[in-house]
Short mmCIF file of C-alpha atoms in Angstrom, two decimals:
data_model
loop_
_atom_site.label_atom_id
_atom_site.label_comp_id
_atom_site.label_asym_id
_atom_site.label_seq_id
_atom_site.Cartn_x
_atom_site.Cartn_y
_atom_site.Cartn_z
CA MET A 123 21.79 11.71 16.70
CA THR A 124 18.72 12.81 14.83
CA SER A 125 16.47 11.70 12.23
CA SER A 126 15.05 13.85 9.15
CA VAL A 127 11.40 13.52 8.34
CA LEU A 128 9.88 13.17 5.10
CA PRO A 129 6.48 15.29 4.94
CA ASN A 130 3.48 13.85 5.96
CA PRO A 131 -0.34 14.32 6.76
CA ALA A 132 -1.46 13.91 10.10
CA PRO A 133 -2.89 10.40 10.58
CA ARG A 134 -6.21 11.87 12.08
CA GLN A 135 -6.35 13.73 8.60
CA LEU A 136 -5.53 10.63 6.74
CA LEU A 137 -8.42 8.94 8.72
CA SER A 138 -10.84 11.73 8.32
CA SER A 139 -10.14 11.46 4.53
CA ALA A 140 -11.12 7.89 4.18
CA VAL A 141 -14.37 8.62 6.31
CA ARG A 142 -15.29 11.32 4.45
CA ARG A 143 -15.15 8.93 1.35
CA VAL A 144 -17.16 6.38 2.75
CA ALA A 145 -19.83 8.56 3.73
CA LYS A 146 -20.04 10.30 0.46
CA ALA A 147 -20.22 6.64 -1.19
CA ALA A 148 -23.13 6.14 1.31
CA ALA A 149 -24.88 9.32 -0.10
CA PHE A 150 -24.29 8.38 -3.74
CA VAL A 151 -26.19 4.90 -3.20
CA ALA A 152 -29.25 7.01 -1.68
CA LEU A 153 -29.14 9.21 -4.58
CA GLY A 154 -29.47 6.46 -7.14
CA PHE A 155 -26.03 5.52 -7.94
CA GLY A 156 -25.87 2.28 -5.78
CA PRO A 157 -26.24 -1.20 -6.93
CA ALA A 158 -29.29 -0.76 -8.91
CA ALA A 159 -28.19 2.18 -10.88
CA HIS A 160 -24.90 0.27 -11.79
CA ALA A 161 -26.83 -3.09 -12.72
CA ALA A 162 -28.93 -0.77 -14.91
CA GLY A 163 -25.94 0.62 -16.68
CA THR A 164 -26.54 4.13 -15.62
CA ALA A 165 -23.82 6.74 -14.29
CA ILE A 166 -21.59 6.08 -11.41
CA ARG A 167 -20.18 8.96 -9.40
CA LEU A 168 -17.20 8.91 -7.46
CA GLU A 169 -15.00 10.90 -5.21
CA ASP A 170 -11.30 10.57 -5.42
CA ASP A 171 -8.26 11.57 -3.00
CA ARG A 172 -8.01 14.85 -4.51
CA GLY A 173 -11.62 15.68 -3.83
CA THR A 174 -12.54 15.59 -7.41
CA THR A 175 -15.78 14.02 -8.32
CA VAL A 176 -15.67 11.66 -11.49
CA ASP A 177 -18.64 10.82 -13.45
CA LEU A 178 -18.56 7.38 -15.18
CA GLN A 179 -21.34 7.03 -17.66
CA ALA A 180 -20.89 3.06 -17.33
CA PRO A 181 -18.64 0.73 -15.41
CA ALA A 182 -15.35 1.10 -16.75
CA ARG A 183 -14.18 -1.50 -19.19
CA ARG A 184 -10.87 -0.37 -20.28
CA ILE A 185 -8.44 0.39 -17.39
CA VAL A 186 -5.17 1.78 -17.31
CA SER A 187 -3.43 1.53 -13.98
CA LEU A 188 -0.16 3.44 -13.03
CA MET A 189 0.53 2.27 -9.82
CA PRO A 190 1.00 -1.38 -8.86
CA SER A 191 -1.18 -1.57 -5.72
CA LEU A 192 -4.20 -0.32 -8.02
CA THR A 193 -3.39 -3.06 -10.49
CA GLU A 194 -3.47 -5.69 -7.89
CA THR A 195 -6.67 -4.20 -6.53
CA VAL A 196 -8.37 -4.40 -10.04
CA CYS A 197 -7.61 -7.76 -10.25
CA ALA A 198 -8.31 -9.07 -6.75
CA LEU A 199 -11.82 -7.72 -7.62
CA ASP A 200 -12.15 -10.08 -10.63
CA ALA A 201 -11.59 -7.16 -13.38
CA CYS A 202 -8.24 -8.08 -14.48
CA ASP A 203 -9.35 -8.57 -17.77
CA ARG A 204 -10.43 -4.88 -18.06
CA LEU A 205 -7.02 -3.83 -17.80
CA VAL A 206 -5.23 -2.48 -21.08
CA GLY A 207 -2.14 -0.87 -19.76
CA ILE A 208 -0.18 -0.78 -16.63
CA ASP A 209 2.83 0.95 -15.05
CA ARG A 210 6.51 -0.55 -15.42
CA HIS A 211 6.55 -2.04 -12.04
CA ALA A 212 3.43 -3.88 -11.89
CA ASN A 213 4.11 -7.40 -11.77
CA TRP A 214 1.26 -9.32 -10.13
CA PRO A 215 -0.66 -11.28 -10.83
CA ALA A 216 1.78 -12.86 -13.64
CA SER A 217 -1.20 -12.33 -16.29
CA VAL A 218 -0.52 -8.68 -16.27
CA LYS A 219 3.06 -8.83 -17.31
CA GLY A 220 1.77 -9.22 -20.99
CA LEU A 221 -0.02 -5.69 -20.78
CA PRO A 222 1.50 -2.76 -22.71
CA GLN A 223 3.60 -0.78 -20.08
CA VAL A 224 3.26 3.14 -20.21
CA GLY A 225 5.85 4.57 -17.54
CA GLY A 226 5.71 5.04 -14.08
CA ILE A 227 4.55 7.72 -11.48
CA ASP A 228 6.65 10.48 -12.70
CA ASP A 229 7.02 9.58 -16.45
CA ALA A 230 3.71 8.16 -17.73
CA ASN A 231 3.79 8.31 -21.61
CA VAL A 232 0.64 10.31 -22.12
CA GLU A 233 0.40 9.44 -25.64
CA ARG A 234 0.73 6.07 -25.28
CA ILE A 235 -2.15 5.90 -22.57
CA VAL A 236 -4.44 7.79 -24.91
CA ALA A 237 -3.69 5.36 -27.65
CA LEU A 238 -4.77 2.65 -25.43
CA LYS A 239 -8.45 4.33 -25.47
CA PRO A 240 -9.34 3.77 -21.55
CA ASP A 241 -12.40 4.90 -20.43
CA LEU A 242 -10.80 5.38 -16.84
CA VAL A 243 -7.18 5.86 -15.61
CA LEU A 244 -5.87 4.88 -12.31
CA LEU A 245 -3.18 6.96 -10.54
CA ARG A 246 -1.78 8.52 -7.45
CA PRO A 247 -3.01 11.86 -6.72
CA ARG A 248 0.53 13.78 -7.05
CA SER A 249 0.91 11.81 -10.57
CA ARG A 250 1.96 14.51 -12.89
CA ALA A 251 -0.08 12.67 -15.74
CA ALA A 252 -3.37 13.71 -14.29
CA GLU A 253 -3.81 17.03 -15.46
CA PRO A 254 -2.85 16.36 -19.28
CA LEU A 255 -4.85 13.06 -19.33
CA GLU A 256 -7.81 15.42 -18.12
CA ARG A 257 -7.29 17.97 -20.39
CA LEU A 258 -7.40 15.33 -23.39
CA GLY A 259 -10.84 14.39 -22.08
CA LEU A 260 -10.01 10.90 -20.27
CA LYS A 261 -11.54 10.25 -16.95
CA VAL A 262 -8.90 10.17 -14.34
CA LEU A 263 -9.41 8.68 -10.65
CA ALA A 264 -6.40 9.49 -8.23
CA LEU A 265 -6.53 7.13 -5.24
CA ASP A 266 -3.64 6.80 -2.68
CA ALA A 267 -4.09 4.41 0.66
CA LYS A 268 -1.59 5.55 3.43
CA THR A 269 -3.52 3.80 6.13
CA HIS A 270 -5.62 0.47 6.43
CA ALA A 271 -8.65 2.56 6.42
CA ASP A 272 -7.53 4.09 3.27
CA MET A 273 -6.94 0.70 1.67
CA ARG A 274 -10.48 -0.33 2.63
CA SER A 275 -12.02 2.93 1.06
CA VAL A 276 -9.70 2.50 -2.20
CA MET A 277 -10.81 -1.21 -2.60
CA GLU A 278 -14.52 -0.33 -2.51
CA THR A 279 -14.13 2.80 -4.82
CA VAL A 280 -12.42 0.33 -7.56
CA ALA A 281 -15.19 -1.81 -7.07
CA ARG A 282 -17.71 0.61 -7.78
CA ALA A 283 -15.79 2.24 -10.80
CA THR A 284 -16.21 -1.32 -12.09
CA GLY A 285 -19.79 -1.73 -11.48
CA ARG A 286 -19.37 -4.18 -8.48
CA PRO A 287 -20.61 -2.03 -5.50
CA GLY A 288 -19.97 -4.09 -2.24
CA ALA A 289 -17.18 -5.93 -3.48
CA GLY A 290 -14.55 -3.97 -2.08
CA GLU A 291 -15.95 -3.97 1.37
CA ALA A 292 -16.25 -7.99 1.04
CA TYR A 293 -12.69 -8.29 -0.03
CA TRP A 294 -11.84 -6.02 2.84
CA ARG A 295 -13.43 -8.52 5.56
CA LYS A 296 -11.22 -11.18 3.96
CA LEU A 297 -8.38 -9.44 4.66
CA ASP A 298 -9.34 -8.55 8.05
CA ALA A 299 -9.80 -11.95 9.07
CA GLY A 300 -6.51 -13.14 7.50
CA LEU A 301 -4.95 -10.22 9.95
CA ASP A 302 -6.58 -11.77 12.73
CA ALA A 303 -5.44 -15.43 11.81
CA ALA A 304 -1.87 -14.46 11.22
CA ARG A 305 -1.81 -12.75 14.84
CA ALA A 306 -2.98 -15.91 16.16
CA ARG A 307 0.32 -17.69 14.87
CA VAL A 308 2.60 -15.14 16.03
CA PRO A 309 4.75 -17.10 18.60
CA ALA A 310 3.81 -16.11 21.99
CA GLY A 311 7.68 -14.86 23.10
CA TRP A 312 7.28 -12.47 19.89
CA GLN A 313 4.29 -10.54 21.33
CA GLY A 314 5.03 -6.93 22.13
CA ARG A 315 8.54 -7.04 20.62
CA ARG A 316 10.11 -4.24 18.88
CA VAL A 317 10.66 -4.25 15.14
CA TYR A 318 12.58 -2.12 12.93
CA PHE A 319 11.40 -2.37 9.35
CA GLU A 320 13.80 -0.92 6.96
CA VAL A 321 12.82 0.37 3.34
CA HIS A 322 14.56 2.23 0.50
CA GLY A 323 17.72 0.54 0.82
CA GLY A 324 18.29 1.46 4.38
CA MET A 325 17.74 5.22 3.86
CA ALA A 326 14.41 4.76 5.88
CA ALA A 327 11.72 2.98 7.81
CA ALA A 328 8.36 2.23 8.40
CA SER A 329 6.90 3.79 11.47
CA GLU A 330 4.04 3.48 13.79
CA SER A 331 2.09 5.41 11.63
CA SER A 332 2.63 3.81 8.03
CA PHE A 333 0.22 0.93 6.77
CA ILE A 334 3.13 -1.38 7.53
CA GLY A 335 3.33 0.06 10.98
CA GLU A 336 -0.31 -0.76 11.30
CA THR A 337 0.19 -4.38 10.18
CA LEU A 338 2.94 -4.89 12.62
CA ALA A 339 0.79 -3.45 15.33
CA ARG A 340 -2.39 -5.97 14.08
CA LEU A 341 0.09 -8.64 14.85
CA GLY A 342 0.82 -7.67 18.38
CA LEU A 343 4.08 -6.38 17.52
CA GLY A 344 5.98 -3.13 18.61
CA ASN A 345 7.89 -0.40 16.33
CA ALA A 346 11.47 1.01 17.13
CA VAL A 347 10.21 3.83 15.21
CA PRO A 348 7.47 6.23 16.62
CA GLY A 349 4.67 7.53 14.39
CA THR A 350 5.38 11.18 15.37
CA LEU A 351 8.37 11.06 12.98
CA GLY A 352 5.86 10.34 9.93
CA PRO A 353 5.17 7.23 8.13
CA PHE A 354 8.37 6.64 6.40
CA PRO A 355 11.08 8.96 8.00
CA LYS A 356 14.90 8.96 6.89
CA MET A 357 17.07 7.42 9.65
CA SER A 358 20.03 7.97 11.20
CA PRO A 359 22.21 4.55 11.82
CA GLU A 360 22.61 5.98 15.49
CA PHE A 361 18.80 6.39 15.92
CA VAL A 362 18.66 2.76 15.18
CA VAL A 363 21.27 1.96 17.67
CA ARG A 364 19.89 3.93 20.38
CA ALA A 365 16.34 2.19 19.89
CA ASN A 366 18.13 -1.12 19.85
CA PRO A 367 15.28 -3.14 18.36
CA ASP A 368 14.73 -6.96 18.96
CA VAL A 369 14.28 -7.83 15.30
CA LEU A 370 15.27 -6.11 11.96
CA MET A 371 13.26 -6.72 8.73
CA VAL A 372 15.04 -5.79 5.34
CA SER A 373 14.95 -6.57 2.13
CA ALA A 374 17.22 -9.47 1.07
CA LEU A 375 19.18 -6.80 -1.32
CA GLY A 376 21.01 -5.74 1.81
CA GLU A 377 23.28 -8.19 3.15
CA VAL A 378 23.44 -8.67 7.06
CA SER A 379 27.11 -8.23 6.97
CA ALA A 380 27.06 -4.73 5.32
CA MET A 381 24.52 -3.78 8.06
CA ALA A 382 26.80 -4.98 10.71
CA ALA A 383 29.41 -2.54 9.06
CA ARG A 384 27.19 0.49 9.80
CA PRO A 385 28.15 2.60 12.85
CA GLY A 386 27.43 1.18 15.99
CA TRP A 387 25.24 -1.87 14.27
CA SER A 388 27.51 -4.58 15.26
CA ALA A 389 26.81 -4.26 19.12
CA MET A 390 23.07 -4.53 18.53
CA SER A 391 21.69 -7.65 19.86
CA ALA A 392 19.40 -8.31 17.00
CA ILE A 393 22.80 -8.33 14.64
CA GLN A 394 24.68 -10.29 17.32
CA ARG A 395 21.78 -12.83 17.49
CA GLY A 396 20.83 -12.94 13.99
CA ARG A 397 17.35 -11.68 14.58
CA VAL A 398 17.13 -10.33 11.13
CA CYS A 399 14.01 -11.04 8.60
CA SER A 400 15.49 -11.11 5.15
CA PHE A 401 12.89 -10.79 2.59
CA ALA A 402 13.29 -12.00 -1.21
CA SER A 403 12.44 -8.83 -3.60
CA ALA A 404 8.95 -10.50 -4.48
CA ARG A 405 7.91 -10.63 -1.00
CA PHE A 406 9.43 -7.27 -0.35
CA ASP A 407 7.23 -5.89 -2.92
CA LEU A 408 4.08 -7.14 -1.56
CA MET A 409 4.89 -5.68 1.69
CA MET A 410 5.57 -2.29 0.45
CA ARG A 411 2.29 -2.27 -1.57
CA PRO A 412 -1.10 -0.94 0.20
CA GLY A 413 -3.32 -3.56 -1.61
CA PRO A 414 -4.90 -6.50 -1.47
CA ARG A 415 -2.34 -8.96 -0.61
CA LEU A 416 -1.90 -7.34 3.10
CA ASP A 417 -2.47 -10.88 4.59
CA GLU A 418 0.12 -12.37 2.58
CA ALA A 419 2.49 -9.78 3.89
CA ALA A 420 1.27 -10.61 7.41
CA ASP A 421 1.78 -14.32 7.06
CA ALA A 422 5.53 -13.74 5.88
CA ILE A 423 6.18 -11.63 8.78
CA VAL A 424 4.78 -14.14 11.10
CA SER A 425 6.74 -17.09 9.16
CA CYS A 426 10.20 -15.20 9.50
CA LEU A 427 9.72 -14.55 13.25
CA ALA A 428 8.86 -18.40 13.85
CA SER A 429 12.11 -19.37 12.01
CA LEU A 430 14.05 -17.14 14.37
CA GLY A 431 13.02 -19.16 17.42
CA ASP A 432 12.86 -18.12 20.70
CA ALA A 433 12.72 -14.14 21.38
CA LYS A 434 14.01 -14.28 24.86
CA PRO A 435 16.79 -11.71 25.56
#
């Protein structure tokens, strides 16, 4: 009974990366790249998650985003009107659905992106589009959020890129307060109960070291998948049976009856007692995106737990 693990940097390295970005942001403010400099329309210096320094001559006004969570972050920071292109999976807020789509993480249409004349392209560090776009002279900011600390840093970096330093930090404080409020609503009987949060159609799960795992921990919940396996490890059905979680959280695309047919799963108490949180696609999307709707994801988890009733064995 084994589980295979997807490659993952150590959580300490991820946290250190976020801390370094925050420290360098403070240094840039001291050097004249802070709020006063932005207000004057002078250059903005940023560092992305590749360790690359990106200099903007002025706040970005035409932005292409190749990641749904980054698109949502731009909009949450009141800069949605600056988006001129998005990836095919972005669907929130509704206003972005009418924007030109330029592909995805692995198949971005470079020619179409160039034709949109962006002054900034937001993408993930491992996006194949980064290098060709930079060769063509476009400004590329590669950002990724694997933890809550990363999410906080990404929000402030995007805020600075749009000429609103401090707005990202302010938004994070709002999310942080929302997480505290959600925890206060978790039924007492569910505190400390262990969750199995299934992703990728049942092929993997969100562990303690994932941003989803961090959200569960903030709500006072346990996790059936240890962080030592990586943030989103591939799991064997046998592992889950042995872990015997108190509740299963899955996409509504997976039928509970199909889950019960997995080897040994019909004997699990969560299946027998119907303790399954099945989230509609739109809700599951927001849970899988490390972005500005983190508080909504927490609310959805709490609402489902409340609907399941008493958590006594």
